[in-house]
mmCIF file of C-alpha atoms in Angstrom:
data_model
loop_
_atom_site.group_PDB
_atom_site.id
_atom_site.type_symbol
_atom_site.label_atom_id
_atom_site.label_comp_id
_atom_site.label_asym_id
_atom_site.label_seq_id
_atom_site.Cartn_x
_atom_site.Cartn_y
_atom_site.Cartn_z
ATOM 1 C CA UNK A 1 159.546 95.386 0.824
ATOM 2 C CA UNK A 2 156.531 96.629 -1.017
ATOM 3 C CA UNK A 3 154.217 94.699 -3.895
ATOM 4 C CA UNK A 4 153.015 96.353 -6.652
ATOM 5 C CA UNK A 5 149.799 95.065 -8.548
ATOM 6 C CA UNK A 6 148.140 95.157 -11.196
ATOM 7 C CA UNK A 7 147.655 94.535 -15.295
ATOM 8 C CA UNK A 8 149.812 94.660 -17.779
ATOM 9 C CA UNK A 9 151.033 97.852 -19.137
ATOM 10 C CA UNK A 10 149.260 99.811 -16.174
ATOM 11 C CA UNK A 11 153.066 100.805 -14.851
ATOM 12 C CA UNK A 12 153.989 98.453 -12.455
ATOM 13 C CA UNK A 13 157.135 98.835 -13.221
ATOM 14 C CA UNK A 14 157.559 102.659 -14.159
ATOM 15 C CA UNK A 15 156.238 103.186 -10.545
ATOM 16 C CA UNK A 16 158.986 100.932 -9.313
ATOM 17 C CA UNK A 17 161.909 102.566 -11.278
ATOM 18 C CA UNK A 18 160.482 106.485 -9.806
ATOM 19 C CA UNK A 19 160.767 104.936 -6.748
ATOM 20 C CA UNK A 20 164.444 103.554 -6.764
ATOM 21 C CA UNK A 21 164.768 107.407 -8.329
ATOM 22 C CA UNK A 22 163.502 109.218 -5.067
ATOM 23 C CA UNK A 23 164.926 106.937 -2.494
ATOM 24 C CA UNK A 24 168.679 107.571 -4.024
ATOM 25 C CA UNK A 25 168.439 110.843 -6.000
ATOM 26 C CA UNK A 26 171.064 113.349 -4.394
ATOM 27 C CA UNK A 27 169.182 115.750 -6.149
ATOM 28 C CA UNK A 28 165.367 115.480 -4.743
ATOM 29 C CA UNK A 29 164.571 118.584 -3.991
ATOM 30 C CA UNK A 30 161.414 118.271 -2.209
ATOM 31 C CA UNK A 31 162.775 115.103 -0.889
ATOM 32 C CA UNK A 32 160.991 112.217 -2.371
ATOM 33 C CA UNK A 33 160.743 113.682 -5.716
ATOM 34 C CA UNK A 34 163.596 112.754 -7.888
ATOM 35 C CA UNK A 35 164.890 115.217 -10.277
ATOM 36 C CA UNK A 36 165.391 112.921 -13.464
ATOM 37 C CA UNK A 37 168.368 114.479 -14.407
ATOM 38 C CA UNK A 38 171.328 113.704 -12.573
ATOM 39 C CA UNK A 39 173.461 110.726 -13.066
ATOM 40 C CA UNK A 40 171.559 108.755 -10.286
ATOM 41 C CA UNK A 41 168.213 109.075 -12.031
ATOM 42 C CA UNK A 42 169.538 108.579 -15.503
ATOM 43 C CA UNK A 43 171.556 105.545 -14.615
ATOM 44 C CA UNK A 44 168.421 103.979 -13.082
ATOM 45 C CA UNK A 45 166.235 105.191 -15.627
ATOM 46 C CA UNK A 46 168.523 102.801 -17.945
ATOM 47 C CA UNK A 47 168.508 99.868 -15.034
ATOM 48 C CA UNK A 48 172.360 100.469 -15.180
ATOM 49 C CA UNK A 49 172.893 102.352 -11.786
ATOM 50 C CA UNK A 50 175.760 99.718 -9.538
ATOM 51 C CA UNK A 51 172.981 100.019 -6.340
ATOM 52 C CA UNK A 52 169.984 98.678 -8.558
ATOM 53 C CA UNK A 53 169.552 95.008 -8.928
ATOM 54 C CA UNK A 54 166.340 94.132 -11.459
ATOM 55 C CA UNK A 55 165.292 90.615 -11.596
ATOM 56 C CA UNK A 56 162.997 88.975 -13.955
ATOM 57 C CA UNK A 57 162.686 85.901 -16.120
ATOM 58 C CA UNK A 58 164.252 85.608 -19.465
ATOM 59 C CA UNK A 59 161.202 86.153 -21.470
ATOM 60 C CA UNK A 60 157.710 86.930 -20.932
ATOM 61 C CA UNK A 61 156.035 84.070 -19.654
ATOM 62 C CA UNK A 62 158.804 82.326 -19.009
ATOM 63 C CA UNK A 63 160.111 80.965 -15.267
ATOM 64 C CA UNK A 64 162.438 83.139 -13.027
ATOM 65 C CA UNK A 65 164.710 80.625 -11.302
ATOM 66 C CA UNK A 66 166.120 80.046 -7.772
ATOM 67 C CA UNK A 67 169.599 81.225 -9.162
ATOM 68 C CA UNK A 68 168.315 84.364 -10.474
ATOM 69 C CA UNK A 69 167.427 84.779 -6.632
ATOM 70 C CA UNK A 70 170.617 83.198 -5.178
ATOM 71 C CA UNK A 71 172.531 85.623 -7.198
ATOM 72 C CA UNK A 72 170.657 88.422 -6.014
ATOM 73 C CA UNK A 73 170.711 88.056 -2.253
ATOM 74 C CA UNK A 74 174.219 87.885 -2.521
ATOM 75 C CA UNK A 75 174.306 91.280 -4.421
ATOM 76 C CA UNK A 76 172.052 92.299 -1.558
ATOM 77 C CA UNK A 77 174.310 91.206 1.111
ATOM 78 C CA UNK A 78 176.836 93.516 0.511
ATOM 79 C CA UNK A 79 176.541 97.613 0.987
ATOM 80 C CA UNK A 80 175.516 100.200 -1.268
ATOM 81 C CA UNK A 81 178.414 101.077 -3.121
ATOM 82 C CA UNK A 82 177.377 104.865 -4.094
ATOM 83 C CA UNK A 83 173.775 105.437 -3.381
ATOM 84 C CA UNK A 84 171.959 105.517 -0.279
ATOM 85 C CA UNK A 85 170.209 102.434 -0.793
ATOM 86 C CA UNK A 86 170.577 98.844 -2.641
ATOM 87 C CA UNK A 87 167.117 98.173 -4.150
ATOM 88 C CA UNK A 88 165.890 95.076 -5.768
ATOM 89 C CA UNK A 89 163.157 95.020 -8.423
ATOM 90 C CA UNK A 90 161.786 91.926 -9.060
ATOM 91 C CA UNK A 91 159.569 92.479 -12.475
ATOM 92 C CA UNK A 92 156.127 89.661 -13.027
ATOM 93 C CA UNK A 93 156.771 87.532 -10.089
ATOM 94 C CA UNK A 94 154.008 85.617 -10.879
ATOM 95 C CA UNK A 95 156.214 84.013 -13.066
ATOM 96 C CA UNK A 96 158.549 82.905 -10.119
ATOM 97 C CA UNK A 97 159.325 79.263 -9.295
ATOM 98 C CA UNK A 98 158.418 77.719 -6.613
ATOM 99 C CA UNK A 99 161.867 77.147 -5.095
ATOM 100 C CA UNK A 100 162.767 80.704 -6.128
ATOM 101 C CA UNK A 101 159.526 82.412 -4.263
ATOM 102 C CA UNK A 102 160.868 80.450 -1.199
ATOM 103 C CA UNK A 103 163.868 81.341 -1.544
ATOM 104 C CA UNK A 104 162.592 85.179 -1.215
ATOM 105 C CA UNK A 105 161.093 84.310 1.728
ATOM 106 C CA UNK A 106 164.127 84.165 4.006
ATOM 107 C CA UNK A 107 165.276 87.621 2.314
ATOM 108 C CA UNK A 108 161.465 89.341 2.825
ATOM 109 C CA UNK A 109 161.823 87.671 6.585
ATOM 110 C CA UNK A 110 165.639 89.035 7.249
ATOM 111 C CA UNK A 111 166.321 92.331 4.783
ATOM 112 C CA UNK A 112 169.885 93.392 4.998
ATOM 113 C CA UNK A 113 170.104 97.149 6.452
ATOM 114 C CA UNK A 114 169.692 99.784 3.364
ATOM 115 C CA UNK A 115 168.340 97.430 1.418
ATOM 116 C CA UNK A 116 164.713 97.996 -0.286
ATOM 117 C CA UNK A 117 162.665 95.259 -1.982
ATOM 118 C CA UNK A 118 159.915 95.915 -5.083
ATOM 119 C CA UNK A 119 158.347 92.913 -6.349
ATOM 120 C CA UNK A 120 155.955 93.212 -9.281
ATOM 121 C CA UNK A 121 153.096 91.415 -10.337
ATOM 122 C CA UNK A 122 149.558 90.854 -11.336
ATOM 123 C CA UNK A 123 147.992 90.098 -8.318
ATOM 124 C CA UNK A 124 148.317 88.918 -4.814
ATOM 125 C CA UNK A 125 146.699 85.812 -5.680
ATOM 126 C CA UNK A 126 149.116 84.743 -7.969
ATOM 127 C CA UNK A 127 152.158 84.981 -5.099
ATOM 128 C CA UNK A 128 152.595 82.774 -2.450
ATOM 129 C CA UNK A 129 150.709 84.455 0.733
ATOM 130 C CA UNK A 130 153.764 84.043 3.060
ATOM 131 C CA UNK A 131 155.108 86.505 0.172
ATOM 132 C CA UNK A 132 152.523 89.111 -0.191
ATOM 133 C CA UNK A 133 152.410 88.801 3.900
ATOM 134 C CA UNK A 134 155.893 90.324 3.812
ATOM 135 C CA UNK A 135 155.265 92.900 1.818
ATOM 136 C CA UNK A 136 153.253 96.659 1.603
ATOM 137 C CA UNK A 137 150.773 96.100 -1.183
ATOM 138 C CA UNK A 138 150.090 98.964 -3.549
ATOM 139 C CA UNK A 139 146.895 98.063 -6.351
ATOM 140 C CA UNK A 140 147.458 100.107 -9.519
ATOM 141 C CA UNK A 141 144.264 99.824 -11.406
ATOM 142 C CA UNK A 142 144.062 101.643 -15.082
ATOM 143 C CA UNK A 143 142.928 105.077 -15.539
ATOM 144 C CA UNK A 144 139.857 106.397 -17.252
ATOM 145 C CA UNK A 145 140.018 106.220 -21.027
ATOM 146 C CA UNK A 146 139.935 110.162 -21.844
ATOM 147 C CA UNK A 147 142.596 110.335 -19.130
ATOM 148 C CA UNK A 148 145.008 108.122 -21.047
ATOM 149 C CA UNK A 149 143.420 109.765 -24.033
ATOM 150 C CA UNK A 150 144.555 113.112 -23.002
ATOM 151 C CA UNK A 151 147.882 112.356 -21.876
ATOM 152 C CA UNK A 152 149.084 110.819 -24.682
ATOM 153 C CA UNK A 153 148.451 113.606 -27.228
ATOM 154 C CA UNK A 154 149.668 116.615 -24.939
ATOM 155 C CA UNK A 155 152.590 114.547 -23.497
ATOM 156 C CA UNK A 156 153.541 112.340 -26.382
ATOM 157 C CA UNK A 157 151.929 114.594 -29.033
ATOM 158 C CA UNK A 158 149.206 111.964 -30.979
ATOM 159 C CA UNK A 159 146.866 113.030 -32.915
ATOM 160 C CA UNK A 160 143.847 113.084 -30.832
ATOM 161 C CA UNK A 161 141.814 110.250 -32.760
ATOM 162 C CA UNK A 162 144.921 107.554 -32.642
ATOM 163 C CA UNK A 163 145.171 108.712 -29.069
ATOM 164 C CA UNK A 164 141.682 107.681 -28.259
ATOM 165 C CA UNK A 165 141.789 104.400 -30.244
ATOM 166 C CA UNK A 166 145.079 103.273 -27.943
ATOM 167 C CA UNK A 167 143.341 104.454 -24.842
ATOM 168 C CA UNK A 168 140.249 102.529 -25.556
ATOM 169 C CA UNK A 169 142.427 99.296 -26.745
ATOM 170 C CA UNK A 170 144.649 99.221 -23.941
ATOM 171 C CA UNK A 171 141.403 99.518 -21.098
ATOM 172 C CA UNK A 172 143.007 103.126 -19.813
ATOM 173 C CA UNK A 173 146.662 101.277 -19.224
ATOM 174 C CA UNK A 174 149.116 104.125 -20.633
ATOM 175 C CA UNK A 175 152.061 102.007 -20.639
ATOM 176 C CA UNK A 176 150.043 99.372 -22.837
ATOM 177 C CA UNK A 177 148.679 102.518 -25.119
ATOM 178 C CA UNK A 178 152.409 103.728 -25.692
ATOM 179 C CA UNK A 179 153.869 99.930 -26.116
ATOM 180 C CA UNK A 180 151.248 99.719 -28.937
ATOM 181 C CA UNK A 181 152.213 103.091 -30.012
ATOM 182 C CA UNK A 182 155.874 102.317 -30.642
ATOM 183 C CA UNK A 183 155.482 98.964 -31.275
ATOM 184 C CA UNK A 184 153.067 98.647 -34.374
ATOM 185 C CA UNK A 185 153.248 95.124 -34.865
ATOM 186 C CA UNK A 186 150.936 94.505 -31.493
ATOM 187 C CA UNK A 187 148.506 96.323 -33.444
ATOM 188 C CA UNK A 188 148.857 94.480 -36.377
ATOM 189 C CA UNK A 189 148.686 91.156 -35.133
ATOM 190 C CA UNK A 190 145.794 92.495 -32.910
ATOM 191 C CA UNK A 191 144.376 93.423 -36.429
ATOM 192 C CA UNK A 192 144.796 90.109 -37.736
ATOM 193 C CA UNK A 193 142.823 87.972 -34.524
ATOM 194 C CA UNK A 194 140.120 90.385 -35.075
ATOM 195 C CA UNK A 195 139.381 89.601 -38.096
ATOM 196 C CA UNK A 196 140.222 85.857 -38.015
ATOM 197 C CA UNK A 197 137.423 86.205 -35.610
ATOM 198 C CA UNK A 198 135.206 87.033 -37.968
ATOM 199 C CA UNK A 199 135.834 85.075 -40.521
ATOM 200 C CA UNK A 200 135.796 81.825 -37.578
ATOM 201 C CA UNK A 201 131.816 83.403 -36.788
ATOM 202 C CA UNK A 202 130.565 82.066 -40.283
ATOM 203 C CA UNK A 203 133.060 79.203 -40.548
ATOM 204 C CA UNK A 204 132.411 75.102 -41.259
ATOM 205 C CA UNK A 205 133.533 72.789 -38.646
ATOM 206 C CA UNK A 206 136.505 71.874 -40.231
ATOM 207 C CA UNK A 207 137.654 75.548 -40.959
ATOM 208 C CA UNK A 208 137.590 75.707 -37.107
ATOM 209 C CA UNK A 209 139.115 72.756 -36.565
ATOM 210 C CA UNK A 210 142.084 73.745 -39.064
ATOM 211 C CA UNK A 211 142.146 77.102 -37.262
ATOM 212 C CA UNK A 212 142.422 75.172 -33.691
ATOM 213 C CA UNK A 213 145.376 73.341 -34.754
ATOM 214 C CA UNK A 214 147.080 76.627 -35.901
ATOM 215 C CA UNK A 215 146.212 78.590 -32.746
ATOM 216 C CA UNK A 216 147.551 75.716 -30.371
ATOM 217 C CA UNK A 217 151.103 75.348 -31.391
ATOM 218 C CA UNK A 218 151.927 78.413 -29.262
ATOM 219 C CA UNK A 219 149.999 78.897 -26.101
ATOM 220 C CA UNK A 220 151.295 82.305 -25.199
ATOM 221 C CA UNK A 221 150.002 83.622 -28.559
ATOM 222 C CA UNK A 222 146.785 81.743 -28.229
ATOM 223 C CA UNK A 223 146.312 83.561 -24.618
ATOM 224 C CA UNK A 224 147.467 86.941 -26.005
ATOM 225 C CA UNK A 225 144.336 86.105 -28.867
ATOM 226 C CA UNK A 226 142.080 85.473 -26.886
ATOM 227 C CA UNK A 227 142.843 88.433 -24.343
ATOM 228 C CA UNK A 228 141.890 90.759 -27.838
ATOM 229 C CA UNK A 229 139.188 88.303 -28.138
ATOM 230 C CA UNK A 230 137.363 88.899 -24.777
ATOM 231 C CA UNK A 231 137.487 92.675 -25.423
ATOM 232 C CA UNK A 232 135.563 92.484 -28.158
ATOM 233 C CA UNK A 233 132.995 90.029 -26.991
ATOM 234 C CA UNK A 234 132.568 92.324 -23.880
ATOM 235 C CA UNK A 235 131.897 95.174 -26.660
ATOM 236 C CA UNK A 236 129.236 93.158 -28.267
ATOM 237 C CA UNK A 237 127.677 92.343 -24.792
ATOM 238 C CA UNK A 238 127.825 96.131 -23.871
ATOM 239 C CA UNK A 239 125.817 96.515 -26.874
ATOM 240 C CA UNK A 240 123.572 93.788 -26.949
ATOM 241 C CA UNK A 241 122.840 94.853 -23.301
ATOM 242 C CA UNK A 242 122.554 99.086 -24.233
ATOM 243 C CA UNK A 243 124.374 99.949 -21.384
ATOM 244 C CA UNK A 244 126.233 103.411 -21.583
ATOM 245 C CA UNK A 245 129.456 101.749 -20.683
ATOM 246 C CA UNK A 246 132.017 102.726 -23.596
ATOM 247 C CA UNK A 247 133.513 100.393 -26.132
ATOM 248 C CA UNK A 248 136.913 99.078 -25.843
ATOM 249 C CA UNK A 249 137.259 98.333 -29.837
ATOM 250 C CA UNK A 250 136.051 101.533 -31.218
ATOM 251 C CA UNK A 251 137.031 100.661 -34.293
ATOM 252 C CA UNK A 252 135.107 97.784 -35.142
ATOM 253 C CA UNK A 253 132.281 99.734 -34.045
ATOM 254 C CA UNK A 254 129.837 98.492 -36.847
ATOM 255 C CA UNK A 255 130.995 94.612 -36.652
ATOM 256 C CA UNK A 256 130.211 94.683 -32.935
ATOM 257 C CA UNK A 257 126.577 96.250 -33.134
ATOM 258 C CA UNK A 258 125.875 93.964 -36.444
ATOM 259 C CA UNK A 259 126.639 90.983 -34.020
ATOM 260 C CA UNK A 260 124.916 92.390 -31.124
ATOM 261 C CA UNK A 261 121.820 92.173 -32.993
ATOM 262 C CA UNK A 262 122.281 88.638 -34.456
ATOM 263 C CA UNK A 263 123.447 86.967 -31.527
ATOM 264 C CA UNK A 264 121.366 86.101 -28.512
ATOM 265 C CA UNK A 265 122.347 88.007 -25.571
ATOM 266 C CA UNK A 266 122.895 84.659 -23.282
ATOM 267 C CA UNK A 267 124.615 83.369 -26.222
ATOM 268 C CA UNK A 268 127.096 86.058 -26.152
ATOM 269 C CA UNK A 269 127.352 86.509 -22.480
ATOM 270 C CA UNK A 270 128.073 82.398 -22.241
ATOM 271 C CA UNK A 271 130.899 82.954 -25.451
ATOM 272 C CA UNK A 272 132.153 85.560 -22.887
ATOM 273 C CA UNK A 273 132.331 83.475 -19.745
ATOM 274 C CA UNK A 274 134.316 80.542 -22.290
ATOM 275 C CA UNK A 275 136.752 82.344 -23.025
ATOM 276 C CA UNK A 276 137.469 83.883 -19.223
ATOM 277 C CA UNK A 277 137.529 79.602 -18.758
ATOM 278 C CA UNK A 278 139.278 78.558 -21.410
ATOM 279 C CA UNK A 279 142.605 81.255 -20.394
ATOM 280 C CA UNK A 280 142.046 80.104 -16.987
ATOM 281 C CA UNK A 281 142.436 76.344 -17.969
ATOM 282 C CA UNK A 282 145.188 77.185 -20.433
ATOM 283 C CA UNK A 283 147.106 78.313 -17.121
ATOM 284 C CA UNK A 284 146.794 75.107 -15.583
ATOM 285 C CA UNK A 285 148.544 72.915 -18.090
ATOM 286 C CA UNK A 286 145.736 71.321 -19.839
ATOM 287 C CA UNK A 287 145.814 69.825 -23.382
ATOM 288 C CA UNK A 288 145.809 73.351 -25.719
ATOM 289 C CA UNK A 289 144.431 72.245 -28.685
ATOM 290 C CA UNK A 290 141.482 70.632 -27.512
ATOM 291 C CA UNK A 291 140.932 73.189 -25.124
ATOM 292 C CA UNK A 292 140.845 75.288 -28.269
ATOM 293 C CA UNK A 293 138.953 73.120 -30.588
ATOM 294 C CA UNK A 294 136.121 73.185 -27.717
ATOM 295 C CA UNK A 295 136.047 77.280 -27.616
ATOM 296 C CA UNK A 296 136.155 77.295 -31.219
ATOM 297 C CA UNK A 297 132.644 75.215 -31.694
ATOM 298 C CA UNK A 298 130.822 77.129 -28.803
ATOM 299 C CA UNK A 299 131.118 80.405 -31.059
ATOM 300 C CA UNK A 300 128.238 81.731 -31.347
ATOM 301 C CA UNK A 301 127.530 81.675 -35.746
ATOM 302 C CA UNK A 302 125.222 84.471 -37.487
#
C-alpha cells in the first residue's frame, strides 16, 4: 500500500494513475515505464480498465462511506481478471469516515496477493495513524513557479505571460495551473473574491455584516474564498516585509503594494494568522457565520 501527499492540484492523483500504468502495462519497455499507448494504459488513463478499482466520495468535500469500502474489498478479493495486478485508488481520503478508514484497516493489515493499494490525500495528519502506519508515504510538494511556468507553454502551448500568471496562482501546483486553465470559471470566481476583498477593506460594519451572511450559507465556498484570500494577504506581507520572495497574485500587483504601505505590518501579519484560524475552525464544525462575521471586522481598513 503506498500514501501519497500533498495539496491540491500538485498530482496526487496523476502520480497514482502512472503508477497503476507501469505496474500492468504489457508494453513497458524499460520495465516500470508505461508506454501510454496500448489498451492497458488508455483504459486506465480513462479509470475504465476491469483490474482498476478508484474510490472516492461523491463530491468534493463530501464523506466516502463504509460501503464504498465494503464494495471494494470485495472487488479486491477476487483475481485480476486481465492485468497483472488489481489496484485500488482511493482519491482525498481525508474525506473518509470513520467507520470506512477502519474498515481499510483490516484490508492495509491482510492485502489479498496481486493486489496494490494507493490512497490519496493531503496529509498524514489528516488519516488515522494506524492508516498511514500501513502504508509507504510519498510527500509531493509543488514545483518552483518558472518550472510550472515553463511547462505549461512548451507542453500545453500558453502564451508565456498566462502561463506565468497560472503558475504563480496555483503556488507551482501544475495540475491546479491546468484545472484553472480549462476551467475558466475558477478564475472568475477567484476574480470576483478578490475584489469583494477590496471593496470589504473600506466597508461600514453593516456592509460586512451583509457580506458575512452571504459568505456563510456555503462553507465549502467560504473555505475556497478564503484559501484566494490568504494568498493575497501573504503577498501584501511579502511586501510590507521587502523580502525577495515572489508574489503569488501577480496581477494585483499594484493593490497589494498600495496596501502594504497603508497597513501596519503586525496588522497584516495578525489578518494573516485569522484567516489560517478561521479555515481551521471552519473544519471543526463551528457556527460559520459568526465565525465569519468575526474575520470580517478584524480586517485591517485603509
Amino acid at each position: 500500500a503506498y500514501l501519497f501527499t500533498g495539496p491540491k492540484g500538485v498530482g496526487k492523483r496523476t502520480l497514482a494513475i502512472r503508477l497503476a500504468q507501469a505496474l500492468n502495462c504489457p508494453e513497458a519497455s524499460p520495465p516500470g515505464t508505461p508506454c501510454l499507448e496500448c489498451r492497458t494504459c488508455s483504459l486506465i488513463e480513462r479509470m475504465q480498465h476491469p483490474d482498476l478499482a478508484v474510490v472516492q466520495s461523491e463530491h468534493e468535500g463530501g464523506t466516502l462511506k463504509v460501503d464504498q469500502i465494503r464494495s471494494l474489498q470485495h472487488d479486491l478479493s477476487l483475481s485480476p481478471y486481465e492485468a497483472l495486478y488489481r489496484i485500488a485508488v482511493l482519491l482525498r481520503f481525508e474525506e473518509a469516515s470513520t467507520s470506512a478508514a477502519n474498515a481499510m484497516l483490516k484490508t492495509l493489515e491482510e492485502p489479498p496477493p496481486q493486489v496494490i493499494i494507493i490512497i490519496t490525500a493531503e496529509s498524514c495528519e489528516q488519516l488515522l495513524p494506524t492508516i498511514v502506519s500501513r502504508c509507504e508515504v510519498l510527500r509531493l510538494r509543488p514545483l518552483a513557479a518558472n518550472e510550472v511556468s515553463l511547462s505549461l507553454s512548451k507542453k500545453w502551448d500558453l502564451p508565456t505571460e498566462q502561463a506565468n500568471l497560472l503558475a504563480h496562482i496555483s503556488g507551482g501546483r501544475l495540475g491546479y495551473a491546468l484545472r484553472l486553465q480549462n476551467e475558466p470559471e475558477l478564475l472568475d470566481n477567484r476574480n470576483k473574491w478578490l475584489n469583494d476583498l477590496q471593496r470589504m477593506i473600506s466597508a461600514s460594519h453593516v456592509e460586512r455584516f451583509d457580506y458575512a451572511e452571504i459568505l456563510a450559507k456555503d462553507k465549502n465556498t467560504l473555505i475556497e474564498v478564503l484559501q484566494v484570500w490568504l494568498s493575497f494577504w501573504r503577498d501584501v506581507l511579502i511586501v510590507s516585509m521587502d523580502t525577495s520572495l515572489q508574489l503569488t497574485n501577480l496581477d494585483q500587483e499594484n493593490e497589494i503594494k498600495y496596501l502594504a504601505n497603508k497597513i501596519n505590518v503586525n496588522k497584516t501579519h495578525q489578518f494573516v494568522f485569522r484567516i489560517e484560524q478561521t479555515i481551521v475552525l471552519l473544519g471543526r464544525n463551528v457556527n460559520t457565520r459568526m465565525a465569519t462575521e468575526v474575520l470580517l471586522l478584524d480586517l485591517p481598513r485603509t
